[in-house]
Amino acid sequence: MEMTVPPGGLLMTSREIADLTGKAHFNVAIDIRKMLSELGEDVLTFQGIYLDCMNRKQTEYLLDRELTDTLLTGYSAVLRRKVIARWRELEQSVAAPVLPDFTNPAAAARAWADQVDARQALTAKIAIDAPKVLFAETIRAIDGLCHIDRVGKMIGIGRTKLFARLREDKILINGSRMPFQKYIDKGYFSVVEGNPYTDSKGISRPTFTTMVTGAGQIFLVRRYAKTGDAES
């Protein structure tokens, strides 16, 4: 069974839905699988593959407008509005251009000139916005788990300064690299248990590493990339 691509090829990924709603991609993926199963759809036909920040293959889901709307029925009105607004942008981007009235040469010439001006303005805007667009698309593609150090490199903040800011802003517990529970609950961090070590008294001690989730990476980049504190 193959998925039918809608007119214009418009699809929204589960990662973009997660980004727009602020939900963890893992939870959005669960919601999508549950919905597709209830609808009697073959879940595998909606799967796509992308590479996370550690270059590992991960699964995402691609939904058309109807399925996206169906998924959103279980979300709050605020979240539905954000995704619907994004769909409107996508649909407008592929809307058919208005053709000039060629029966009126003067009007056609003005329309042609207006289109040229619009294209030139758009080209200039794209050139200006290109770094920001590339940055936004890079962040949108983020998922999986990463070390905090890697996020610091992404933002351009030195490792020492980033940890200091995270503790100062009460995101990490003072004197440690462990996040406060509320940021774990928000899905920004995951604490991974590693191999235990034996201390000087011969007692086995567990080790824990704080990893940043996809949602956490977006949160940190949005918070600290705007502060002007990035180190060169």
mmCIF file with all atom_site columns, C-alpha atoms in Angstrom:
data_model
loop_
_atom_site.group_PDB
_atom_site.id
_atom_site.type_symbol
_atom_site.label_atom_id
_atom_site.label_alt_id
_atom_site.label_comp_id
_atom_site.label_asym_id
_atom_site.label_entity_id
_atom_site.label_seq_id
_atom_site.pdbx_PDB_ins_code
_atom_site.Cartn_x
_atom_site.Cartn_y
_atom_site.Cartn_z
_atom_site.occupancy
_atom_site.B_iso_or_equiv
_atom_site.pdbx_formal_charge
_atom_site.auth_seq_id
_atom_site.auth_comp_id
_atom_site.auth_asym_id
_atom_site.auth_atom_id
_atom_site.pdbx_PDB_model_num
ATOM 1   C CA . MET A 1 1   ? 0.000  0.000  0.000   1.00 0.00 ? 1   MET A CA 1
ATOM 2   C CA . GLU A 1 2   ? 1.427  3.390  -1.036  1.00 0.00 ? 2   GLU A CA 1
ATOM 3   C CA . MET A 1 3   ? 0.574  6.724  0.437   1.00 0.00 ? 3   MET A CA 1
ATOM 4   C CA . THR A 1 4   ? -1.330 9.038  -1.924  1.00 0.00 ? 4   THR A CA 1
ATOM 5   C CA . VAL A 1 5   ? 0.430  12.390 -2.178  1.00 0.00 ? 5   VAL A CA 1
ATOM 6   C CA . PRO A 1 6   ? -2.135 15.215 -2.167  1.00 0.00 ? 6   PRO A CA 1
ATOM 7   C CA . PRO A 1 7   ? -2.329 17.884 -4.924  1.00 0.00 ? 7   PRO A CA 1
ATOM 8   C CA . GLY A 1 8   ? 0.715  20.126 -4.746  1.00 0.00 ? 8   GLY A CA 1
ATOM 9   C CA . GLY A 1 9   ? 2.578  17.447 -2.822  1.00 0.00 ? 9   GLY A CA 1
ATOM 10  C CA . LEU A 1 10  ? 1.857  19.195 0.478   1.00 0.00 ? 10  LEU A CA 1
ATOM 11  C CA . LEU A 1 11  ? 2.716  17.117 3.506   1.00 0.00 ? 11  LEU A CA 1
ATOM 12  C CA . MET A 1 12  ? 3.576  18.052 7.074   1.00 0.00 ? 12  MET A CA 1
ATOM 13  C CA . THR A 1 13  ? 6.086  16.029 9.048   1.00 0.00 ? 13  THR A CA 1
ATOM 14  C CA . SER A 1 14  ? 5.583  14.894 12.603  1.00 0.00 ? 14  SER A CA 1
ATOM 15  C CA . ARG A 1 15  ? 8.709  16.858 13.519  1.00 0.00 ? 15  ARG A CA 1
ATOM 16  C CA . GLU A 1 16  ? 7.233  20.102 12.229  1.00 0.00 ? 16  GLU A CA 1
ATOM 17  C CA . ILE A 1 17  ? 4.013  19.404 14.136  1.00 0.00 ? 17  ILE A CA 1
ATOM 18  C CA . ALA A 1 18  ? 6.110  18.835 17.267  1.00 0.00 ? 18  ALA A CA 1
ATOM 19  C CA . ASP A 1 19  ? 7.994  22.087 16.666  1.00 0.00 ? 19  ASP A CA 1
ATOM 20  C CA . LEU A 1 20  ? 4.793  24.097 16.128  1.00 0.00 ? 20  LEU A CA 1
ATOM 21  C CA . THR A 1 21  ? 2.981  22.651 19.147  1.00 0.00 ? 21  THR A CA 1
ATOM 22  C CA . GLY A 1 22  ? 5.954  22.511 21.499  1.00 0.00 ? 22  GLY A CA 1
ATOM 23  C CA . LYS A 1 23  ? 5.373  18.818 22.089  1.00 0.00 ? 23  LYS A CA 1
ATOM 24  C CA . ALA A 1 24  ? 8.192  16.267 22.146  1.00 0.00 ? 24  ALA A CA 1
ATOM 25  C CA . HIS A 1 25  ? 8.471  14.515 18.791  1.00 0.00 ? 25  HIS A CA 1
ATOM 26  C CA . PHE A 1 26  ? 8.362  11.160 20.574  1.00 0.00 ? 26  PHE A CA 1
ATOM 27  C CA . ASN A 1 27  ? 4.900  11.975 21.941  1.00 0.00 ? 27  ASN A CA 1
ATOM 28  C CA . VAL A 1 28  ? 3.611  13.328 18.629  1.00 0.00 ? 28  VAL A CA 1
ATOM 29  C CA . ALA A 1 29  ? 4.774  10.127 16.913  1.00 0.00 ? 29  ALA A CA 1
ATOM 30  C CA . ILE A 1 30  ? 2.844  8.061  19.477  1.00 0.00 ? 30  ILE A CA 1
ATOM 31  C CA . ASP A 1 31  ? -0.285 10.159 18.833  1.00 0.00 ? 31  ASP A CA 1
ATOM 32  C CA . ILE A 1 32  ? 0.071  9.659  15.066  1.00 0.00 ? 32  ILE A CA 1
ATOM 33  C CA . ARG A 1 33  ? 0.556  5.894  15.295  1.00 0.00 ? 33  ARG A CA 1
ATOM 34  C CA . LYS A 1 34  ? -2.480 5.601  17.569  1.00 0.00 ? 34  LYS A CA 1
ATOM 35  C CA . MET A 1 35  ? -4.603 7.708  15.201  1.00 0.00 ? 35  MET A CA 1
ATOM 36  C CA . LEU A 1 36  ? -3.551 5.782  12.080  1.00 0.00 ? 36  LEU A CA 1
ATOM 37  C CA . SER A 1 37  ? -4.210 2.486  13.821  1.00 0.00 ? 37  SER A CA 1
ATOM 38  C CA . GLU A 1 38  ? -7.713 3.617  14.827  1.00 0.00 ? 38  GLU A CA 1
ATOM 39  C CA . LEU A 1 39  ? -8.371 4.726  11.236  1.00 0.00 ? 39  LEU A CA 1
ATOM 40  C CA . GLY A 1 40  ? -7.289 1.332  9.907   1.00 0.00 ? 40  GLY A CA 1
ATOM 41  C CA . GLU A 1 41  ? -4.367 2.845  7.974   1.00 0.00 ? 41  GLU A CA 1
ATOM 42  C CA . ASP A 1 42  ? -1.061 1.091  7.333   1.00 0.00 ? 42  ASP A CA 1
ATOM 43  C CA . VAL A 1 43  ? 1.286  3.051  9.610   1.00 0.00 ? 43  VAL A CA 1
ATOM 44  C CA . LEU A 1 44  ? 4.381  2.034  7.638   1.00 0.00 ? 44  LEU A CA 1
ATOM 45  C CA . THR A 1 45  ? 3.197  3.868  4.523   1.00 0.00 ? 45  THR A CA 1
ATOM 46  C CA . PHE A 1 46  ? 3.333  7.184  6.396   1.00 0.00 ? 46  PHE A CA 1
ATOM 47  C CA . GLN A 1 47  ? 6.859  6.713  7.720   1.00 0.00 ? 47  GLN A CA 1
ATOM 48  C CA . GLY A 1 48  ? 9.858  8.678  6.557   1.00 0.00 ? 48  GLY A CA 1
ATOM 49  C CA . ILE A 1 49  ? 13.527 8.552  7.527   1.00 0.00 ? 49  ILE A CA 1
ATOM 50  C CA . TYR A 1 50  ? 15.769 11.430 8.558   1.00 0.00 ? 50  TYR A CA 1
ATOM 51  C CA . LEU A 1 51  ? 19.194 11.736 10.187  1.00 0.00 ? 51  LEU A CA 1
ATOM 52  C CA . ASP A 1 52  ? 19.396 13.105 13.719  1.00 0.00 ? 52  ASP A CA 1
ATOM 53  C CA . CYS A 1 53  ? 22.213 15.282 15.080  1.00 0.00 ? 53  CYS A CA 1
ATOM 54  C CA . MET A 1 54  ? 24.356 12.181 15.639  1.00 0.00 ? 54  MET A CA 1
ATOM 55  C CA . ASN A 1 55  ? 23.816 11.075 12.018  1.00 0.00 ? 55  ASN A CA 1
ATOM 56  C CA . ARG A 1 56  ? 21.566 8.189  13.045  1.00 0.00 ? 56  ARG A CA 1
ATOM 57  C CA . LYS A 1 57  ? 18.506 7.152  11.054  1.00 0.00 ? 57  LYS A CA 1
ATOM 58  C CA . GLN A 1 58  ? 15.283 8.052  12.841  1.00 0.00 ? 58  GLN A CA 1
ATOM 59  C CA . THR A 1 59  ? 11.615 7.692  11.956  1.00 0.00 ? 59  THR A CA 1
ATOM 60  C CA . GLU A 1 60  ? 9.193  10.527 11.293  1.00 0.00 ? 60  GLU A CA 1
ATOM 61  C CA . TYR A 1 61  ? 5.660  10.569 9.882   1.00 0.00 ? 61  TYR A CA 1
ATOM 62  C CA . LEU A 1 62  ? 4.289  12.540 6.928   1.00 0.00 ? 62  LEU A CA 1
ATOM 63  C CA . LEU A 1 63  ? 0.641  13.617 7.025   1.00 0.00 ? 63  LEU A CA 1
ATOM 64  C CA . ASP A 1 64  ? -1.620 15.385 4.543   1.00 0.00 ? 64  ASP A CA 1
ATOM 65  C CA . ARG A 1 65  ? -3.974 18.184 5.588   1.00 0.00 ? 65  ARG A CA 1
ATOM 66  C CA . GLU A 1 66  ? -6.895 15.881 6.406   1.00 0.00 ? 66  GLU A CA 1
ATOM 67  C CA . LEU A 1 67  ? -4.861 13.604 8.660   1.00 0.00 ? 67  LEU A CA 1
ATOM 68  C CA . THR A 1 68  ? -3.155 16.567 10.318  1.00 0.00 ? 68  THR A CA 1
ATOM 69  C CA . ASP A 1 69  ? -6.559 18.079 11.125  1.00 0.00 ? 69  ASP A CA 1
ATOM 70  C CA . THR A 1 70  ? -7.720 14.713 12.462  1.00 0.00 ? 70  THR A CA 1
ATOM 71  C CA . LEU A 1 71  ? -4.671 14.488 14.715  1.00 0.00 ? 71  LEU A CA 1
ATOM 72  C CA . LEU A 1 72  ? -5.234 18.006 16.034  1.00 0.00 ? 72  LEU A CA 1
ATOM 73  C CA . THR A 1 73  ? -8.758 17.246 17.248  1.00 0.00 ? 73  THR A CA 1
ATOM 74  C CA . GLY A 1 74  ? -7.133 15.863 20.382  1.00 0.00 ? 74  GLY A CA 1
ATOM 75  C CA . TYR A 1 75  ? -4.962 18.959 20.910  1.00 0.00 ? 75  TYR A CA 1
ATOM 76  C CA . SER A 1 76  ? -5.840 22.304 22.464  1.00 0.00 ? 76  SER A CA 1
ATOM 77  C CA . ALA A 1 77  ? -7.332 25.153 20.447  1.00 0.00 ? 77  ALA A CA 1
ATOM 78  C CA . VAL A 1 78  ? -4.090 27.141 20.749  1.00 0.00 ? 78  VAL A CA 1
ATOM 79  C CA . LEU A 1 79  ? -2.002 24.326 19.295  1.00 0.00 ? 79  LEU A CA 1
ATOM 80  C CA . ARG A 1 80  ? -4.546 23.647 16.539  1.00 0.00 ? 80  ARG A CA 1
ATOM 81  C CA . ARG A 1 81  ? -4.436 27.292 15.525  1.00 0.00 ? 81  ARG A CA 1
ATOM 82  C CA . LYS A 1 82  ? -0.643 27.264 15.169  1.00 0.00 ? 82  LYS A CA 1
ATOM 83  C CA . VAL A 1 83  ? -0.635 24.225 12.900  1.00 0.00 ? 83  VAL A CA 1
ATOM 84  C CA . ILE A 1 84  ? -3.598 25.441 10.845  1.00 0.00 ? 84  ILE A CA 1
ATOM 85  C CA . ALA A 1 85  ? -1.819 28.761 10.285  1.00 0.00 ? 85  ALA A CA 1
ATOM 86  C CA . ARG A 1 86  ? 1.238  26.883 9.056   1.00 0.00 ? 86  ARG A CA 1
ATOM 87  C CA . TRP A 1 87  ? -0.924 24.861 6.645   1.00 0.00 ? 87  TRP A CA 1
ATOM 88  C CA . ARG A 1 88  ? -2.358 28.102 5.289   1.00 0.00 ? 88  ARG A CA 1
ATOM 89  C CA . GLU A 1 89  ? 1.181  29.322 4.579   1.00 0.00 ? 89  GLU A CA 1
ATOM 90  C CA . LEU A 1 90  ? 2.016  26.094 2.757   1.00 0.00 ? 90  LEU A CA 1
ATOM 91  C CA . GLU A 1 91  ? -1.125 26.232 0.659   1.00 0.00 ? 91  GLU A CA 1
ATOM 92  C CA . GLN A 1 92  ? -0.617 29.869 -0.258  1.00 0.00 ? 92  GLN A CA 1
ATOM 93  C CA . SER A 1 93  ? 2.957  29.143 -1.325  1.00 0.00 ? 93  SER A CA 1
ATOM 94  C CA . VAL A 1 94  ? 1.716  26.835 -4.090  1.00 0.00 ? 94  VAL A CA 1
ATOM 95  C CA . ALA A 1 95  ? -1.358 28.871 -5.072  1.00 0.00 ? 95  ALA A CA 1
ATOM 96  C CA . ALA A 1 96  ? -1.738 29.471 -8.806  1.00 0.00 ? 96  ALA A CA 1
ATOM 97  C CA . PRO A 1 97  ? -0.384 32.878 -9.930  1.00 0.00 ? 97  PRO A CA 1
ATOM 98  C CA . VAL A 1 98  ? -2.865 35.466 -11.187 1.00 0.00 ? 98  VAL A CA 1
ATOM 99  C CA . LEU A 1 99  ? -2.395 35.947 -14.934 1.00 0.00 ? 99  LEU A CA 1
ATOM 100 C CA . PRO A 1 100 ? -2.538 39.463 -16.362 1.00 0.00 ? 100 PRO A CA 1
ATOM 101 C CA . ASP A 1 101 ? -5.339 40.551 -18.701 1.00 0.00 ? 101 ASP A CA 1
ATOM 102 C CA . PHE A 1 102 ? -3.625 40.255 -22.086 1.00 0.00 ? 102 PHE A CA 1
ATOM 103 C CA . THR A 1 103 ? -6.616 41.888 -23.838 1.00 0.00 ? 103 THR A CA 1
ATOM 104 C CA . ASN A 1 104 ? -5.473 45.158 -22.288 1.00 0.00 ? 104 ASN A CA 1
ATOM 105 C CA . PRO A 1 105 ? -1.823 45.774 -23.302 1.00 0.00 ? 105 PRO A CA 1
ATOM 106 C CA . ALA A 1 106 ? -1.285 48.593 -20.820 1.00 0.00 ? 106 ALA A CA 1
ATOM 107 C CA . ALA A 1 107 ? -2.677 46.564 -17.906 1.00 0.00 ? 107 ALA A CA 1
ATOM 108 C CA . ALA A 1 108 ? -0.667 43.532 -18.984 1.00 0.00 ? 108 ALA A CA 1
ATOM 109 C CA . ALA A 1 109 ? 2.524  45.619 -19.108 1.00 0.00 ? 109 ALA A CA 1
ATOM 110 C CA . ARG A 1 110 ? 1.869  47.015 -15.631 1.00 0.00 ? 110 ARG A CA 1
ATOM 111 C CA . ALA A 1 111 ? 1.121  43.528 -14.298 1.00 0.00 ? 111 ALA A CA 1
ATOM 112 C CA . TRP A 1 112 ? 4.320  42.209 -15.861 1.00 0.00 ? 112 TRP A CA 1
ATOM 113 C CA . ALA A 1 113 ? 6.336  45.063 -14.352 1.00 0.00 ? 113 ALA A CA 1
ATOM 114 C CA . ASP A 1 114 ? 4.734  44.454 -10.952 1.00 0.00 ? 114 ASP A CA 1
ATOM 115 C CA . GLN A 1 115 ? 5.665  40.772 -11.133 1.00 0.00 ? 115 GLN A CA 1
ATOM 116 C CA . VAL A 1 116 ? 9.267  41.630 -12.045 1.00 0.00 ? 116 VAL A CA 1
ATOM 117 C CA . ASP A 1 117 ? 9.462  44.064 -9.111  1.00 0.00 ? 117 ASP A CA 1
ATOM 118 C CA . ALA A 1 118 ? 7.947  41.465 -6.795  1.00 0.00 ? 118 ALA A CA 1
ATOM 119 C CA . ARG A 1 119 ? 10.432 38.809 -7.930  1.00 0.00 ? 119 ARG A CA 1
ATOM 120 C CA . GLN A 1 120 ? 13.351 41.198 -7.461  1.00 0.00 ? 120 GLN A CA 1
ATOM 121 C CA . ALA A 1 121 ? 12.125 42.148 -4.001  1.00 0.00 ? 121 ALA A CA 1
ATOM 122 C CA . LEU A 1 122 ? 11.675 38.484 -3.120  1.00 0.00 ? 122 LEU A CA 1
ATOM 123 C CA . THR A 1 123 ? 15.167 37.659 -4.407  1.00 0.00 ? 123 THR A CA 1
ATOM 124 C CA . ALA A 1 124 ? 16.637 40.427 -2.261  1.00 0.00 ? 124 ALA A CA 1
ATOM 125 C CA . LYS A 1 125 ? 14.675 39.273 0.789   1.00 0.00 ? 125 LYS A CA 1
ATOM 126 C CA . ILE A 1 126 ? 15.797 35.679 0.268   1.00 0.00 ? 126 ILE A CA 1
ATOM 127 C CA . ALA A 1 127 ? 19.418 36.831 0.121   1.00 0.00 ? 127 ALA A CA 1
ATOM 128 C CA . ILE A 1 128 ? 18.987 38.781 3.363   1.00 0.00 ? 128 ILE A CA 1
ATOM 129 C CA . ASP A 1 129 ? 17.035 36.029 5.116   1.00 0.00 ? 129 ASP A CA 1
ATOM 130 C CA . ALA A 1 130 ? 19.090 33.080 3.827   1.00 0.00 ? 130 ALA A CA 1
ATOM 131 C CA . PRO A 1 131 ? 21.259 32.696 6.963   1.00 0.00 ? 131 PRO A CA 1
ATOM 132 C CA . LYS A 1 132 ? 18.181 32.911 9.216   1.00 0.00 ? 132 LYS A CA 1
ATOM 133 C CA . VAL A 1 133 ? 16.208 30.470 7.060   1.00 0.00 ? 133 VAL A CA 1
ATOM 134 C CA . LEU A 1 134 ? 19.086 27.995 6.977   1.00 0.00 ? 134 LEU A CA 1
ATOM 135 C CA . PHE A 1 135 ? 19.411 28.279 10.735  1.00 0.00 ? 135 PHE A CA 1
ATOM 136 C CA . ALA A 1 136 ? 15.677 27.763 11.266  1.00 0.00 ? 136 ALA A CA 1
ATOM 137 C CA . GLU A 1 137 ? 15.560 24.738 8.963   1.00 0.00 ? 137 GLU A CA 1
ATOM 138 C CA . THR A 1 138 ? 18.604 23.247 10.686  1.00 0.00 ? 138 THR A CA 1
ATOM 139 C CA . ILE A 1 139 ? 16.943 23.618 14.063  1.00 0.00 ? 139 ILE A CA 1
ATOM 140 C CA . ARG A 1 140 ? 13.660 22.208 12.747  1.00 0.00 ? 140 ARG A CA 1
ATOM 141 C CA . ALA A 1 141 ? 15.521 19.108 11.565  1.00 0.00 ? 141 ALA A CA 1
ATOM 142 C CA . ILE A 1 142 ? 16.895 18.442 15.017  1.00 0.00 ? 142 ILE A CA 1
ATOM 143 C CA . ASP A 1 143 ? 15.711 15.421 16.900  1.00 0.00 ? 143 ASP A CA 1
ATOM 144 C CA . GLY A 1 144 ? 17.204 12.631 18.976  1.00 0.00 ? 144 GLY A CA 1
ATOM 145 C CA . LEU A 1 145 ? 19.540 13.227 21.917  1.00 0.00 ? 145 LEU A CA 1
ATOM 146 C CA . CYS A 1 146 ? 22.686 15.367 21.983  1.00 0.00 ? 146 CYS A CA 1
ATOM 147 C CA . HIS A 1 147 ? 25.230 16.383 24.580  1.00 0.00 ? 147 HIS A CA 1
ATOM 148 C CA . ILE A 1 148 ? 24.878 19.929 25.925  1.00 0.00 ? 148 ILE A CA 1
ATOM 149 C CA . ASP A 1 149 ? 28.363 20.691 24.563  1.00 0.00 ? 149 ASP A CA 1
ATOM 150 C CA . ARG A 1 150 ? 27.109 20.085 21.019  1.00 0.00 ? 150 ARG A CA 1
ATOM 151 C CA . VAL A 1 151 ? 24.238 22.505 21.497  1.00 0.00 ? 151 VAL A CA 1
ATOM 152 C CA . GLY A 1 152 ? 26.732 25.098 22.714  1.00 0.00 ? 152 GLY A CA 1
ATOM 153 C CA . LYS A 1 153 ? 28.732 24.709 19.494  1.00 0.00 ? 153 LYS A CA 1
ATOM 154 C CA . MET A 1 154 ? 25.517 25.046 17.506  1.00 0.00 ? 154 MET A CA 1
ATOM 155 C CA . ILE A 1 155 ? 24.688 28.326 19.246  1.00 0.00 ? 155 ILE A CA 1
ATOM 156 C CA . GLY A 1 156 ? 28.253 29.589 19.336  1.00 0.00 ? 156 GLY A CA 1
ATOM 157 C CA . ILE A 1 157 ? 28.561 29.754 23.124  1.00 0.00 ? 157 ILE A CA 1
ATOM 158 C CA . GLY A 1 158 ? 31.618 28.306 24.814  1.00 0.00 ? 158 GLY A CA 1
ATOM 159 C CA . ARG A 1 159 ? 31.124 25.216 26.954  1.00 0.00 ? 159 ARG A CA 1
ATOM 160 C CA . THR A 1 160 ? 32.038 26.890 30.261  1.00 0.00 ? 160 THR A CA 1
ATOM 161 C CA . LYS A 1 161 ? 29.837 29.919 29.651  1.00 0.00 ? 161 LYS A CA 1
ATOM 162 C CA . LEU A 1 162 ? 26.859 27.797 28.571  1.00 0.00 ? 162 LEU A CA 1
ATOM 163 C CA . PHE A 1 163 ? 26.970 25.654 31.720  1.00 0.00 ? 163 PHE A CA 1
ATOM 164 C CA . ALA A 1 164 ? 27.308 28.817 33.823  1.00 0.00 ? 164 ALA A CA 1
ATOM 165 C CA . ARG A 1 165 ? 24.266 30.381 32.128  1.00 0.00 ? 165 ARG A CA 1
ATOM 166 C CA . LEU A 1 166 ? 22.200 27.198 32.546  1.00 0.00 ? 166 LEU A CA 1
ATOM 167 C CA . ARG A 1 167 ? 22.940 27.154 36.281  1.00 0.00 ? 167 ARG A CA 1
ATOM 168 C CA . GLU A 1 168 ? 22.386 30.904 36.614  1.00 0.00 ? 168 GLU A CA 1
ATOM 169 C CA . ASP A 1 169 ? 18.998 30.587 34.908  1.00 0.00 ? 169 ASP A CA 1
ATOM 170 C CA . LYS A 1 170 ? 18.025 27.667 37.171  1.00 0.00 ? 170 LYS A CA 1
ATOM 171 C CA . ILE A 1 171 ? 17.877 25.170 34.312  1.00 0.00 ? 171 ILE A CA 1
ATOM 172 C CA . LEU A 1 172 ? 20.711 23.049 35.691  1.00 0.00 ? 172 LEU A CA 1
ATOM 173 C CA . ILE A 1 173 ? 21.083 22.372 39.403  1.00 0.00 ? 173 ILE A CA 1
ATOM 174 C CA . ASN A 1 174 ? 23.864 24.508 40.888  1.00 0.00 ? 174 ASN A CA 1
ATOM 175 C CA . GLY A 1 175 ? 27.201 22.702 41.029  1.00 0.00 ? 175 GLY A CA 1
ATOM 176 C CA . SER A 1 176 ? 26.077 19.901 38.719  1.00 0.00 ? 176 SER A CA 1
ATOM 177 C CA . ARG A 1 177 ? 25.085 19.078 35.178  1.00 0.00 ? 177 ARG A CA 1
ATOM 178 C CA . MET A 1 178 ? 21.706 17.700 36.189  1.00 0.00 ? 178 MET A CA 1
ATOM 179 C CA . PRO A 1 179 ? 18.598 19.614 35.054  1.00 0.00 ? 179 PRO A CA 1
ATOM 180 C CA . PHE A 1 180 ? 15.786 20.611 37.364  1.00 0.00 ? 180 PHE A CA 1
ATOM 181 C CA . GLN A 1 181 ? 12.903 18.157 37.187  1.00 0.00 ? 181 GLN A CA 1
ATOM 182 C CA . LYS A 1 182 ? 10.500 20.643 35.588  1.00 0.00 ? 182 LYS A CA 1
ATOM 183 C CA . TYR A 1 183 ? 12.699 20.856 32.482  1.00 0.00 ? 183 TYR A CA 1
ATOM 184 C CA . ILE A 1 184 ? 12.815 17.074 32.259  1.00 0.00 ? 184 ILE A CA 1
ATOM 185 C CA . ASP A 1 185 ? 9.021  17.037 32.550  1.00 0.00 ? 185 ASP A CA 1
ATOM 186 C CA . LYS A 1 186 ? 8.808  19.538 29.680  1.00 0.00 ? 186 LYS A CA 1
ATOM 187 C CA . GLY A 1 187 ? 10.732 17.092 27.513  1.00 0.00 ? 187 GLY A CA 1
ATOM 188 C CA . TYR A 1 188 ? 13.832 19.284 27.136  1.00 0.00 ? 188 TYR A CA 1
ATOM 189 C CA . PHE A 1 189 ? 16.301 16.897 28.770  1.00 0.00 ? 189 PHE A CA 1
ATOM 190 C CA . SER A 1 190 ? 16.781 13.188 29.291  1.00 0.00 ? 190 SER A CA 1
ATOM 191 C CA . VAL A 1 191 ? 19.069 11.805 31.980  1.00 0.00 ? 191 VAL A CA 1
ATOM 192 C CA . VAL A 1 192 ? 20.798 8.671  30.726  1.00 0.00 ? 192 VAL A CA 1
ATOM 193 C CA . GLU A 1 193 ? 22.321 6.151  33.108  1.00 0.00 ? 193 GLU A CA 1
ATOM 194 C CA . GLY A 1 194 ? 25.787 5.036  32.065  1.00 0.00 ? 194 GLY A CA 1
ATOM 195 C CA . ASN A 1 195 ? 28.225 2.374  33.175  1.00 0.00 ? 195 ASN A CA 1
ATOM 196 C CA . PRO A 1 196 ? 28.820 2.356  36.944  1.00 0.00 ? 196 PRO A CA 1
ATOM 197 C CA . TYR A 1 197 ? 32.241 3.067  38.400  1.00 0.00 ? 197 TYR A CA 1
ATOM 198 C CA . THR A 1 198 ? 33.967 1.854  41.554  1.00 0.00 ? 198 THR A CA 1
ATOM 199 C CA . ASP A 1 199 ? 34.999 4.546  44.006  1.00 0.00 ? 199 ASP A CA 1
ATOM 200 C CA . SER A 1 200 ? 38.055 4.571  46.260  1.00 0.00 ? 200 SER A CA 1
ATOM 201 C CA . LYS A 1 201 ? 36.175 2.518  48.860  1.00 0.00 ? 201 LYS A CA 1
ATOM 202 C CA . GLY A 1 202 ? 35.313 -0.191 46.372  1.00 0.00 ? 202 GLY A CA 1
ATOM 203 C CA . ILE A 1 203 ? 31.648 0.811  46.202  1.00 0.00 ? 203 ILE A CA 1
ATOM 204 C CA . SER A 1 204 ? 29.932 0.691  42.815  1.00 0.00 ? 204 SER A CA 1
ATOM 205 C CA . ARG A 1 205 ? 28.426 4.048  41.926  1.00 0.00 ? 205 ARG A CA 1
ATOM 206 C CA . PRO A 1 206 ? 26.017 4.791  39.052  1.00 0.00 ? 206 PRO A CA 1
ATOM 207 C CA . THR A 1 207 ? 26.837 7.454  36.464  1.00 0.00 ? 207 THR A CA 1
ATOM 208 C CA . PHE A 1 208 ? 24.365 9.760  34.804  1.00 0.00 ? 208 PHE A CA 1
ATOM 209 C CA . THR A 1 209 ? 24.666 11.928 31.710  1.00 0.00 ? 209 THR A CA 1
ATOM 210 C CA . THR A 1 210 ? 22.343 14.789 30.850  1.00 0.00 ? 210 THR A CA 1
ATOM 211 C CA . MET A 1 211 ? 21.311 14.713 27.196  1.00 0.00 ? 211 MET A CA 1
ATOM 212 C CA . VAL A 1 212 ? 19.337 17.372 25.345  1.00 0.00 ? 212 VAL A CA 1
ATOM 213 C CA . THR A 1 213 ? 16.241 16.268 23.404  1.00 0.00 ? 213 THR A CA 1
ATOM 214 C CA . GLY A 1 214 ? 15.154 17.707 20.065  1.00 0.00 ? 214 GLY A CA 1
ATOM 215 C CA . ALA A 1 215 ? 12.656 19.985 21.848  1.00 0.00 ? 215 ALA A CA 1
ATOM 216 C CA . GLY A 1 216 ? 15.373 20.960 24.308  1.00 0.00 ? 216 GLY A CA 1
ATOM 217 C CA . GLN A 1 217 ? 17.760 21.928 21.533  1.00 0.00 ? 217 GLN A CA 1
ATOM 218 C CA . ILE A 1 218 ? 15.124 24.212 20.035  1.00 0.00 ? 218 ILE A CA 1
ATOM 219 C CA . PHE A 1 219 ? 14.429 25.686 23.495  1.00 0.00 ? 219 PHE A CA 1
ATOM 220 C CA . LEU A 1 220 ? 18.113 26.386 24.206  1.00 0.00 ? 220 LEU A CA 1
ATOM 221 C CA . VAL A 1 221 ? 18.850 27.820 20.779  1.00 0.00 ? 221 VAL A CA 1
ATOM 222 C CA . ARG A 1 222 ? 15.849 30.146 20.922  1.00 0.00 ? 222 ARG A CA 1
ATOM 223 C CA . ARG A 1 223 ? 16.755 31.251 24.440  1.00 0.00 ? 223 ARG A CA 1
ATOM 224 C CA . TYR A 1 224 ? 20.492 31.807 24.117  1.00 0.00 ? 224 TYR A CA 1
ATOM 225 C CA . ALA A 1 225 ? 21.057 32.590 20.450  1.00 0.00 ? 225 ALA A CA 1
ATOM 226 C CA . LYS A 1 226 ? 19.259 35.911 21.034  1.00 0.00 ? 226 LYS A CA 1
ATOM 227 C CA . THR A 1 227 ? 21.152 36.995 24.130  1.00 0.00 ? 227 THR A CA 1
ATOM 228 C CA . GLY A 1 228 ? 24.216 38.303 22.347  1.00 0.00 ? 228 GLY A CA 1
ATOM 229 C CA . ASP A 1 229 ? 26.379 36.276 24.731  1.00 0.00 ? 229 ASP A CA 1
ATOM 230 C CA . ALA A 1 230 ? 27.721 33.960 22.047  1.00 0.00 ? 230 ALA A CA 1
ATOM 231 C CA . GLU A 1 231 ? 31.471 33.657 22.047  1.00 0.00 ? 231 GLU A CA 1
ATOM 232 C CA . SER A 1 232 ? 33.372 33.982 18.839  1.00 0.00 ? 232 SER A CA 1
#
